[in-house]
Amino acid sequence: MTSRGFSPTGIRFENIEKRYGGLAALRRIRFEIAPGECVALAGRNGSGKTTLLRIAAGLVCPSSGELTFPSAAGASAGAAPVTSKTEAVRAKPSAGFVAHATMVYDELTAEENLLLFARLQQTPNATERVEKLLHEVGLFDRRSSLVRTFSRGMRQRVAIARALLHEPSILLLDEPSTGLDPQGVGWLAATLRQLRDAGCTILMSLHGESEISMLATRAIRLDAGLIVADTRTGAEVRSILTFADA
Amino acid sequence: MSLLSSTTALLGKELRTEFRSRELLTTTVVFILMVIVLFSFTFDPTYNESRRFGPGLLWLAFLFAASLMLQPCFLREQNNDTLSALRLSVSDPFAIFLAKLIANTLFLLFTEVLMLPIFAVLYNVPVLRVLGQLLLVFFLGSLGVSIAGTALSAISAQARMRELLLPLLLLPLLTPVLVASTQVTVGLLDASPFLEWKGVGFLVVFDVIFLTALWLFGEYLLEE
C-alpha cells in the first residue's frame, strides 16, 4: 500500500478497569499485543469491545490500570502509567482508529475531509497522500462530492482512508466492515493484510466470520467486561469469532 | 506553529461547513431581526427614547441570538463522532476551541454589522459618527460571549439536558459582559458621544481571563 516508515509498536493492557458509575464496562483486562500482531475482539453487544478500543485509542481513560505501547525494539512509547485522559491521548503512538461512527464531516467533500485531517496530523505531502488514498478506496471520481451524499459503505471507505492517512503503526478498528458491500469487504481485507504483513499492529472488533476475520492470528472473547477466551490456535480463533455472539 | 496551523485548518472547516449549511447565521439573523422590528412597532422610538433603551435591547438580542448560535457548536461534532477524530488528530486540543471561538466571533460580528443599519434606521439613531468605536465594543463583547459560550457549549454537549443547560449556564455568566457592553454602547449613542473606557477595560479583562482559563483547562472539557 505504502512504503511504511513506522517502527512496529505493541499494546499492553495491565489490569485495565473501566466503570461508568456503578456499571463495570471492563474488569481486570490484562493482555499484551505483540508488535505486528493482528487480534480480533469478539463478544456480544455491551461486552466491552468498543470501550477497550477507545481506551487503546486514548479517547477514554481507564478507571484504573495501565496502558503502555512497547515497541519492537524494546522501548516503551507510553511506559508511564496512564492516569488521566489527557495523558492517555499523549501517550498513544501513531494509532489509526476506525470507530463505529464514521468520524468524518457530512458537509465536507471526501477530499476536504481527508485534507483537513492530513493537515491536522501534519502528514507530509498531504495532497499526494490524500489523492493516493482516494484512489485506493475507490472514491477518487467522487472526491468532490459531499460526504452526506454518500452511501454508508462509501462513508466507511472515507473513514478507513482517514484512519490510514498518517500511516499508523497501530490500527484500531471497531466493526470495520459495517456498511461495506462484498467488494468493499474484499478490498478492506486485502488492505489489512498488506498492513499486517508490513508490521502494523491491528486490534479489531468483529461480529461473525468474514474475509476480515481470516486475517486474525489471535482472538479474544469478552463477556460482561471480562476476557473469557484468548487463543492463537487457528481453529480456536475461528471458533471464537464464529460463536462469539451465541 | 502547530497550534497556528491546526487552528487555521479547523477555522477553514468551520467557515466552510457554515457557509454551506447556513444553519447558524440564518437562525441568528432572523432572531435579531424579529426582535428589532417587533420592538420598533411596540415603542414610538424617538431619538431620546432610543438612546435610553436601544443599546440594552440590541445587546439582549445579540446575547439570546448567540445562545442559539452556540448550542450546535459542539453538538454537531457528535453526529459522526468527529470530535473524537479531532482529538486524535490535533497535537494541541486548544486549537479546537480557538477555531470554534474565532468562527463564533466572526459569525456574531457579521450578524451584528448586518443588523446595525436596520437598528439605526428603525430606531432613528445615528451610528455613522461612532462606527469605529461601536465596532470595537461589538468585537470585545462578541469575543467575550464566544469564549465563554464555546467552553460552555463543550460542557453542555455531553450533558443529558443539553438544550436547557447551555442557556442556564451562559446567561448568568455573561450578564457582566452584557452590562458593560450596554453601558459603553449607551455612551456611544449619546447626544454627545463618548467612549466609556472603564467598560472597554472590563470587556478586555473578561476576554483575557476567560481565554486564559480556556487555554489552561479547555482540554479537560473534551474528555469523555
Short mmCIF file of C-alpha atoms in Angstrom, two decimals:
data_model
loop_
_atom_site.label_atom_id
_atom_site.label_comp_id
_atom_site.label_asym_id
_atom_site.label_seq_id
_atom_site.Cartn_x
_atom_site.Cartn_y
_atom_site.Cartn_z
CA MET A 1 0.00 0.00 0.00
CA THR A 2 2.69 2.47 1.00
CA SER A 3 6.31 2.48 1.87
CA ARG A 4 5.88 2.12 5.58
CA GLY A 5 8.26 4.10 7.77
CA PHE A 6 6.98 3.23 11.24
CA SER A 7 8.56 1.15 13.96
CA PRO A 8 6.19 -1.67 14.95
CA THR A 9 4.51 -0.99 18.26
CA GLY A 10 2.51 -3.27 20.53
CA ILE A 11 -0.14 -2.58 23.16
CA ARG A 12 -0.04 -3.74 26.78
CA PHE A 13 -3.15 -3.65 28.95
CA GLU A 14 -2.27 -4.02 32.63
CA ASN A 15 -5.30 -4.70 34.84
CA ILE A 16 -7.45 -2.20 32.98
CA GLU A 17 -10.79 -1.43 34.57
CA LYS A 18 -13.44 0.95 33.32
CA ARG A 19 -16.51 1.89 35.30
CA TYR A 20 -19.37 4.14 34.26
CA GLY A 21 -20.94 4.99 37.60
CA GLY A 22 -21.85 1.65 39.11
CA LEU A 23 -21.52 -0.24 35.85
CA ALA A 24 -18.24 -2.04 35.20
CA ALA A 25 -17.66 -1.93 31.44
CA LEU A 26 -14.24 -3.60 31.67
CA ARG A 27 -12.82 -5.70 34.51
CA ARG A 28 -9.26 -6.84 35.10
CA ILE A 29 -8.26 -6.67 31.45
CA ARG A 30 -4.70 -7.92 31.19
CA PHE A 31 -3.08 -8.90 27.94
CA GLU A 32 -0.37 -7.81 25.56
CA ILE A 33 -0.48 -7.49 21.81
CA ALA A 34 2.91 -8.01 20.23
CA PRO A 35 4.11 -5.56 17.58
CA GLY A 36 2.71 -6.63 14.22
CA GLU A 37 0.08 -8.94 15.68
CA CYS A 38 -3.48 -8.97 14.32
CA VAL A 39 -6.01 -9.53 17.10
CA ALA A 40 -9.77 -9.89 16.77
CA LEU A 41 -12.05 -8.96 19.63
CA ALA A 42 -15.30 -10.85 19.81
CA GLY A 43 -18.25 -10.76 22.15
CA ARG A 44 -21.88 -9.84 22.45
CA ASN A 45 -23.17 -6.28 22.32
CA GLY A 46 -22.17 -4.49 25.50
CA SER A 47 -19.36 -6.89 26.31
CA GLY A 48 -16.80 -4.05 26.35
CA LYS A 49 -15.18 -4.27 22.90
CA THR A 50 -15.76 -0.63 21.94
CA THR A 51 -14.67 0.63 25.35
CA LEU A 52 -11.46 -1.37 25.09
CA LEU A 53 -10.75 0.03 21.62
CA ARG A 54 -11.46 3.60 22.73
CA ILE A 55 -9.12 3.15 25.70
CA ALA A 56 -6.42 1.86 23.34
CA ALA A 57 -7.00 4.88 21.07
CA GLY A 58 -6.56 7.23 24.02
CA LEU A 59 -10.10 8.58 23.77
CA VAL A 60 -11.27 7.09 27.06
CA CYS A 61 -9.20 6.90 30.22
CA PRO A 62 -9.37 3.69 32.23
CA SER A 63 -10.71 3.96 35.78
CA SER A 64 -7.63 2.05 36.89
CA GLY A 65 -4.77 0.10 35.36
CA GLU A 66 -2.01 0.94 32.93
CA LEU A 67 -1.85 1.15 29.18
CA THR A 68 1.58 1.08 27.53
CA PHE A 69 2.84 0.80 23.99
CA PRO A 70 6.02 -1.32 23.86
CA SER A 71 7.94 -1.06 20.60
CA ALA A 72 9.60 -3.94 18.74
CA ALA A 73 12.97 -2.52 19.82
CA GLY A 74 12.02 -2.96 23.46
CA ALA A 75 11.43 0.68 24.38
CA SER A 76 8.02 1.62 25.71
CA ALA A 77 6.33 4.52 23.93
CA GLY A 78 3.88 5.15 26.75
CA ALA A 79 5.63 3.41 29.59
CA ALA A 80 4.37 5.76 32.29
CA PRO A 81 1.05 4.74 33.77
CA VAL A 82 -1.85 6.46 32.06
CA THR A 83 -3.56 8.22 34.92
CA SER A 84 -5.53 10.91 33.11
CA LYS A 85 -7.41 11.10 29.86
CA THR A 86 -5.10 13.80 28.60
CA GLU A 87 -2.09 11.60 29.32
CA ALA A 88 -3.83 8.74 27.57
CA VAL A 89 -4.05 10.77 24.38
CA ARG A 90 -0.47 11.99 24.69
CA ALA A 91 0.93 8.53 25.40
CA LYS A 92 -0.50 6.97 22.29
CA PRO A 93 1.84 6.29 19.39
CA SER A 94 0.61 6.88 15.86
CA ALA A 95 -2.67 4.99 16.03
CA GLY A 96 -5.35 4.96 13.37
CA PHE A 97 -8.89 4.50 14.65
CA VAL A 98 -11.98 3.45 12.73
CA ALA A 99 -14.94 3.79 15.07
CA HIS A 100 -18.50 2.64 14.67
CA ALA A 101 -19.39 6.21 13.65
CA THR A 102 -17.64 7.45 10.52
CA MET A 103 -15.78 10.35 12.21
CA VAL A 104 -15.96 12.46 9.05
CA TYR A 105 -17.91 15.63 8.26
CA ASP A 106 -21.07 15.31 6.18
CA GLU A 107 -20.83 18.92 4.98
CA LEU A 108 -17.33 18.48 3.54
CA THR A 109 -16.34 16.56 0.44
CA ALA A 110 -14.34 13.34 0.71
CA GLU A 111 -11.21 15.20 -0.38
CA GLU A 112 -11.78 18.12 2.01
CA ASN A 113 -12.29 15.70 4.91
CA LEU A 114 -9.06 13.84 4.23
CA LEU A 115 -7.08 17.04 3.60
CA LEU A 116 -8.35 18.51 6.87
CA PHE A 117 -7.22 15.52 8.92
CA ALA A 118 -3.96 15.23 6.97
CA ARG A 119 -3.16 18.85 7.84
CA LEU A 120 -4.11 18.38 11.49
CA GLN A 121 -1.85 15.31 11.67
CA GLN A 122 0.85 17.20 9.77
CA THR A 123 1.09 14.42 7.20
CA PRO A 124 3.96 15.06 4.80
CA ASN A 125 2.88 15.64 1.17
CA ALA A 126 -0.74 15.77 2.29
CA THR A 127 -2.26 16.39 -1.15
CA GLU A 128 -0.45 13.46 -2.79
CA ARG A 129 -1.22 11.18 0.15
CA VAL A 130 -4.93 12.09 0.02
CA GLU A 131 -5.11 11.53 -3.74
CA LYS A 132 -3.41 8.15 -3.38
CA LEU A 133 -5.80 7.04 -0.63
CA LEU A 134 -8.83 8.25 -2.59
CA HIS A 135 -7.67 6.06 -5.49
CA GLU A 136 -7.14 3.11 -3.14
CA VAL A 137 -10.58 3.35 -1.51
CA GLY A 138 -12.18 3.76 -4.95
CA LEU A 139 -13.57 7.24 -4.33
CA PHE A 140 -11.29 9.37 -6.50
CA ASP A 141 -14.06 10.05 -9.02
CA ARG A 142 -16.36 11.14 -6.19
CA ARG A 143 -13.71 13.14 -4.32
CA SER A 144 -15.56 16.43 -4.84
CA SER A 145 -18.92 15.13 -3.64
CA LEU A 146 -20.18 15.99 -0.18
CA VAL A 147 -19.96 13.04 2.20
CA ARG A 148 -23.65 13.45 3.06
CA THR A 149 -24.48 12.32 -0.48
CA PHE A 150 -22.56 9.05 0.07
CA SER A 151 -23.97 5.64 0.98
CA ARG A 152 -22.99 4.08 4.33
CA GLY A 153 -20.42 1.92 2.59
CA MET A 154 -18.81 4.89 0.83
CA ARG A 155 -18.67 6.81 4.09
CA GLN A 156 -16.97 3.83 5.69
CA ARG A 157 -14.35 3.91 2.93
CA VAL A 158 -13.67 7.59 3.70
CA ALA A 159 -13.45 6.67 7.40
CA ILE A 160 -10.90 3.97 6.68
CA ALA A 161 -8.89 6.30 4.44
CA ARG A 162 -8.88 8.88 7.26
CA ALA A 163 -7.51 6.31 9.69
CA LEU A 164 -4.72 5.36 7.27
CA LEU A 165 -3.67 8.93 6.42
CA HIS A 166 -0.65 9.10 8.70
CA GLU A 167 0.47 5.50 8.08
CA PRO A 168 -0.29 4.35 11.63
CA SER A 169 1.80 1.75 13.43
CA ILE A 170 -1.31 0.63 15.33
CA LEU A 171 -4.70 0.25 13.70
CA LEU A 172 -7.81 0.04 15.88
CA LEU A 173 -10.99 -0.97 14.10
CA ASP A 174 -14.47 -1.16 15.57
CA GLU A 175 -16.54 -3.38 13.28
CA PRO A 176 -14.78 -2.05 10.19
CA SER A 177 -16.91 -3.88 7.63
CA THR A 178 -20.08 -2.02 8.68
CA GLY A 179 -21.94 -0.96 5.54
CA LEU A 180 -19.36 -2.30 3.14
CA ASP A 181 -20.51 -4.39 0.18
CA PRO A 182 -18.70 -7.68 -0.61
CA GLN A 183 -16.22 -5.86 -2.87
CA GLY A 184 -15.60 -3.35 -0.09
CA VAL A 185 -15.01 -6.12 2.42
CA GLY A 186 -12.59 -7.76 -0.03
CA TRP A 187 -10.74 -4.50 -0.51
CA LEU A 188 -10.55 -3.90 3.23
CA ALA A 189 -9.29 -7.45 3.87
CA ALA A 190 -6.56 -7.00 1.22
CA THR A 191 -5.56 -3.63 2.71
CA LEU A 192 -5.41 -5.01 6.25
CA ARG A 193 -3.40 -8.00 5.06
CA GLN A 194 -0.84 -5.65 3.49
CA LEU A 195 -0.67 -3.58 6.66
CA ARG A 196 -0.35 -6.66 8.89
CA ASP A 197 2.40 -8.06 6.69
CA ALA A 198 4.20 -4.72 6.83
CA GLY A 199 4.27 -4.94 10.65
CA CYS A 200 1.25 -2.84 11.60
CA THR A 201 -0.38 -3.94 14.86
CA ILE A 202 -4.11 -4.47 14.37
CA LEU A 203 -6.80 -4.72 17.05
CA MET A 204 -10.32 -5.04 15.68
CA SER A 205 -13.75 -5.90 16.96
CA LEU A 206 -15.75 -8.23 14.73
CA HIS A 207 -19.09 -9.95 14.59
CA GLY A 208 -19.05 -13.37 12.92
CA GLU A 209 -16.65 -14.82 10.43
CA SER A 210 -15.68 -12.96 7.28
CA GLU A 211 -12.76 -12.32 4.94
CA ILE A 212 -11.51 -9.83 7.51
CA SER A 213 -11.69 -12.24 10.45
CA MET A 214 -9.49 -14.69 8.48
CA LEU A 215 -6.62 -12.22 8.96
CA ALA A 216 -6.69 -12.54 12.74
CA THR A 217 -3.86 -14.55 14.22
CA ARG A 218 -5.36 -14.30 17.67
CA ALA A 219 -8.87 -13.96 19.04
CA ILE A 220 -10.03 -12.63 22.37
CA ARG A 221 -13.59 -13.04 23.58
CA LEU A 222 -15.06 -10.60 26.06
CA ASP A 223 -18.12 -11.21 28.16
CA ALA A 224 -19.52 -8.60 30.54
CA GLY A 225 -16.19 -6.77 30.53
CA LEU A 226 -14.07 -9.82 31.27
CA ILE A 227 -11.75 -11.77 29.00
CA VAL A 228 -13.25 -15.26 28.83
CA ALA A 229 -11.14 -16.68 25.99
CA ASP A 230 -7.81 -15.79 24.41
CA THR A 231 -6.23 -18.03 21.80
CA ARG A 232 -3.71 -18.06 18.98
CA THR A 233 -4.63 -21.53 17.74
CA GLY A 234 -6.09 -21.28 14.22
CA ALA A 235 -9.15 -23.46 14.74
CA GLU A 236 -9.96 -21.88 18.10
CA VAL A 237 -9.60 -18.39 16.65
CA ARG A 238 -12.24 -19.26 14.01
CA SER A 239 -14.42 -20.87 16.65
CA ILE A 240 -14.32 -17.80 18.92
CA LEU A 241 -15.15 -15.47 16.06
CA THR A 242 -17.93 -17.67 14.75
CA PHE A 243 -19.68 -18.38 18.01
CA ALA A 244 -18.94 -15.21 19.96
CA ASP A 245 -22.48 -13.96 19.58
CA ALA A 246 -24.06 -17.27 20.51
CA MET B 1 3.36 26.74 14.87
CA SER B 2 1.39 23.52 15.26
CA LEU B 3 -1.34 25.40 17.15
CA LEU B 4 -1.49 28.05 14.44
CA SER B 5 -1.66 25.60 11.53
CA SER B 6 -4.22 23.38 13.29
CA THR B 7 -6.36 26.41 14.17
CA THR B 8 -6.20 27.69 10.59
CA ALA B 9 -7.23 24.30 9.18
CA LEU B 10 -10.07 23.96 11.69
CA LEU B 11 -11.25 27.54 11.18
CA GLY B 12 -11.42 26.87 7.44
CA LYS B 13 -13.55 23.81 8.19
CA GLU B 14 -15.88 25.81 10.48
CA LEU B 15 -16.40 28.57 7.90
CA ARG B 16 -16.83 26.15 5.00
CA THR B 17 -19.42 23.99 6.79
CA GLU B 18 -21.35 27.05 7.97
CA PHE B 19 -21.43 28.77 4.61
CA ARG B 20 -22.68 25.50 3.09
CA SER B 21 -25.42 24.85 5.64
CA ARG B 22 -26.05 28.48 6.77
CA GLU B 23 -27.61 26.90 9.84
CA LEU B 24 -26.22 29.28 12.47
CA LEU B 25 -26.27 32.53 10.51
CA THR B 26 -29.87 32.11 9.36
CA THR B 27 -31.13 31.43 12.88
CA THR B 28 -29.22 34.34 14.36
CA VAL B 29 -30.10 36.91 11.70
CA VAL B 30 -33.80 36.01 11.77
CA PHE B 31 -33.93 36.14 15.58
CA ILE B 32 -32.24 39.55 15.89
CA LEU B 33 -34.26 40.97 13.01
CA MET B 34 -37.50 39.87 14.63
CA VAL B 35 -36.60 41.41 17.99
CA ILE B 36 -35.52 44.72 16.45
CA VAL B 37 -38.53 45.02 14.15
CA LEU B 38 -41.03 43.89 16.80
CA PHE B 39 -39.81 46.38 19.41
CA SER B 40 -39.72 49.23 16.87
CA PHE B 41 -43.50 48.78 16.48
CA THR B 42 -44.14 48.40 20.21
CA PHE B 43 -42.50 51.70 21.15
CA ASP B 44 -42.50 55.07 19.49
CA PRO B 45 -38.76 55.28 19.12
CA THR B 46 -37.92 58.95 19.31
CA TYR B 47 -34.22 59.77 19.33
CA ASN B 48 -34.04 60.35 23.09
CA GLU B 49 -36.04 57.25 23.97
CA SER B 50 -33.98 55.11 21.55
CA ARG B 51 -30.76 56.22 23.20
CA ARG B 52 -32.14 55.04 26.54
CA PHE B 53 -33.41 51.56 25.72
CA GLY B 54 -31.82 50.89 22.31
CA PRO B 55 -28.40 49.62 23.48
CA GLY B 56 -29.92 47.30 26.09
CA LEU B 57 -32.37 45.91 23.57
CA LEU B 58 -29.64 45.45 20.99
CA TRP B 59 -27.30 43.57 23.34
CA LEU B 60 -30.10 41.46 24.75
CA ALA B 61 -30.97 40.40 21.19
CA PHE B 62 -27.28 39.68 20.48
CA LEU B 63 -26.97 37.61 23.66
CA PHE B 64 -30.03 35.45 23.02
CA ALA B 65 -29.04 35.04 19.37
CA ALA B 66 -25.58 33.97 20.49
CA SER B 67 -27.04 31.33 22.79
CA LEU B 68 -28.92 29.95 19.76
CA MET B 69 -25.72 30.04 17.71
CA LEU B 70 -23.55 28.40 20.35
CA GLN B 71 -25.87 25.47 21.03
CA PRO B 72 -24.90 23.41 17.95
CA CYS B 73 -21.23 24.41 18.15
CA PHE B 74 -20.09 21.13 19.76
CA LEU B 75 -23.36 19.28 19.37
CA ARG B 76 -22.83 18.81 15.65
CA GLU B 77 -19.41 17.30 16.32
CA GLN B 78 -21.26 14.44 17.99
CA ASN B 79 -23.31 13.40 14.94
CA ASN B 80 -20.49 11.35 13.42
CA ASP B 81 -18.20 11.36 16.46
CA THR B 82 -15.97 13.87 14.65
CA LEU B 83 -14.85 15.33 17.97
CA SER B 84 -13.02 12.06 18.67
CA ALA B 85 -11.34 12.29 15.26
CA LEU B 86 -10.25 15.85 16.06
CA ARG B 87 -8.94 14.83 19.49
CA LEU B 88 -6.89 12.08 17.89
CA SER B 89 -5.55 14.38 15.17
CA VAL B 90 -4.58 17.66 16.84
CA SER B 91 -1.47 17.92 18.96
CA ASP B 92 -2.94 20.78 20.99
CA PRO B 93 -6.66 20.48 21.85
CA PHE B 94 -6.80 24.26 22.40
CA ALA B 95 -6.77 24.54 18.58
CA ILE B 96 -10.27 23.03 18.53
CA PHE B 97 -11.55 25.71 20.92
CA LEU B 98 -9.62 28.51 19.27
CA ALA B 99 -11.02 27.73 15.81
CA LYS B 100 -14.55 27.45 17.15
CA LEU B 101 -14.43 30.65 19.16
CA ILE B 102 -12.91 32.62 16.28
CA ALA B 103 -15.62 31.28 13.98
CA ASN B 104 -18.36 32.10 16.51
CA THR B 105 -16.97 35.61 16.99
CA LEU B 106 -16.89 36.16 13.22
CA PHE B 107 -20.45 34.86 12.77
CA LEU B 108 -21.72 37.01 15.63
CA LEU B 109 -19.88 40.09 14.37
CA PHE B 110 -21.18 39.52 10.85
CA THR B 111 -24.74 39.35 12.19
CA GLU B 112 -24.26 42.45 14.33
CA VAL B 113 -22.82 44.50 11.48
CA LEU B 114 -25.69 43.35 9.27
CA MET B 115 -28.28 44.37 11.88
CA LEU B 116 -26.72 47.71 12.83
CA PRO B 117 -28.05 49.73 9.83
CA ILE B 118 -31.54 48.28 10.34
CA PHE B 119 -31.39 49.22 14.02
CA ALA B 120 -30.16 52.73 13.14
CA VAL B 121 -33.00 53.30 10.66
CA LEU B 122 -35.85 51.77 12.70
CA TYR B 123 -34.78 53.45 15.96
CA ASN B 124 -33.67 56.73 14.45
CA VAL B 125 -30.19 56.51 15.97
CA PRO B 126 -27.18 57.98 14.13
CA VAL B 127 -24.34 55.46 14.25
CA LEU B 128 -22.00 56.55 11.46
CA ARG B 129 -20.04 59.07 13.54
CA VAL B 130 -19.22 56.44 16.18
CA LEU B 131 -19.00 53.43 13.86
CA GLY B 132 -15.36 52.64 14.70
CA GLN B 133 -15.96 52.66 18.45
CA LEU B 134 -19.19 50.69 18.08
CA LEU B 135 -17.35 48.01 16.11
CA LEU B 136 -14.74 47.86 18.88
CA VAL B 137 -17.44 47.25 21.51
CA PHE B 138 -19.17 44.74 19.24
CA PHE B 139 -15.86 42.91 18.81
CA LEU B 140 -14.95 42.82 22.50
CA GLY B 141 -18.48 41.88 23.57
CA SER B 142 -18.83 39.19 20.89
CA LEU B 143 -15.42 37.78 21.78
CA GLY B 144 -16.42 37.51 25.44
CA VAL B 145 -19.70 35.84 24.51
CA SER B 146 -17.91 33.42 22.16
CA ILE B 147 -15.13 32.46 24.59
CA ALA B 148 -17.47 31.67 27.47
CA GLY B 149 -20.12 30.24 25.13
CA THR B 150 -17.74 27.91 23.31
CA ALA B 151 -16.48 26.50 26.61
CA LEU B 152 -19.99 26.01 27.95
CA SER B 153 -21.11 24.50 24.65
CA ALA B 154 -18.43 21.82 25.05
CA ILE B 155 -19.70 21.08 28.57
CA SER B 156 -23.39 21.07 27.72
CA ALA B 157 -22.94 18.93 24.57
CA GLN B 158 -22.10 15.95 26.77
CA ALA B 159 -24.91 16.54 29.25
CA ARG B 160 -28.31 14.92 29.25
CA MET B 161 -30.42 18.12 29.27
CA ARG B 162 -28.10 19.92 26.89
CA GLU B 163 -30.71 22.26 25.33
CA LEU B 164 -31.61 23.58 28.77
CA LEU B 165 -28.14 23.57 30.25
CA LEU B 166 -26.38 25.98 27.89
CA PRO B 167 -28.69 28.99 28.36
CA LEU B 168 -28.87 28.23 32.10
CA LEU B 169 -25.09 28.45 32.42
CA LEU B 170 -24.45 31.03 29.72
CA LEU B 171 -26.87 33.82 30.56
CA PRO B 172 -25.83 34.41 34.19
CA LEU B 173 -22.15 34.12 33.28
CA LEU B 174 -22.48 36.68 30.52
CA THR B 175 -24.51 39.21 32.47
CA PRO B 176 -21.38 41.27 33.29
CA VAL B 177 -20.47 41.36 29.58
CA LEU B 178 -23.99 42.40 28.73
CA VAL B 179 -23.95 45.21 31.32
CA ALA B 180 -20.52 46.50 30.27
CA SER B 181 -21.29 46.34 26.55
CA THR B 182 -24.62 48.09 27.06
CA GLN B 183 -23.05 50.86 29.16
CA VAL B 184 -20.36 51.53 26.55
CA THR B 185 -22.96 51.49 23.76
CA VAL B 186 -25.18 53.94 25.71
CA GLY B 187 -22.24 56.34 25.88
CA LEU B 188 -21.56 56.00 22.16
CA LEU B 189 -25.19 56.66 21.20
CA ASP B 190 -25.41 59.70 23.46
CA ALA B 191 -26.14 63.15 22.00
CA SER B 192 -22.50 63.95 22.81
CA PRO B 193 -20.90 60.55 22.20
CA PHE B 194 -18.13 59.37 24.48
CA LEU B 195 -16.25 56.12 24.91
CA GLU B 196 -16.53 54.76 28.41
CA TRP B 197 -13.04 53.31 28.86
CA LYS B 198 -13.96 51.62 32.13
CA GLY B 199 -16.44 49.43 30.30
CA VAL B 200 -13.99 48.73 27.48
CA GLY B 201 -11.33 47.81 30.04
CA PHE B 202 -13.73 45.46 31.78
CA LEU B 203 -14.51 43.70 28.48
CA VAL B 204 -10.79 43.31 27.71
CA VAL B 205 -10.10 41.87 31.18
CA PHE B 206 -13.08 39.49 30.91
CA ASP B 207 -11.90 38.26 27.50
CA VAL B 208 -8.29 37.77 28.65
CA ILE B 209 -9.28 35.90 31.85
CA PHE B 210 -11.70 33.53 30.13
CA LEU B 211 -9.38 32.93 27.18
CA THR B 212 -6.55 32.04 29.57
CA ALA B 213 -8.84 29.72 31.56
CA LEU B 214 -9.93 28.03 28.33
CA TRP B 215 -6.30 27.61 27.25
CA LEU B 216 -5.36 26.09 30.61
CA PHE B 217 -8.35 23.83 31.21
CA GLY B 218 -10.07 23.51 27.84
CA GLU B 219 -8.74 20.04 27.02
CA TYR B 220 -10.48 18.60 30.09
CA LEU B 221 -13.81 19.74 28.67
CA LEU B 222 -13.33 17.49 25.65
CA GLU B 223 -12.85 14.30 27.62
CA GLU B 224 -15.41 11.52 27.56
#
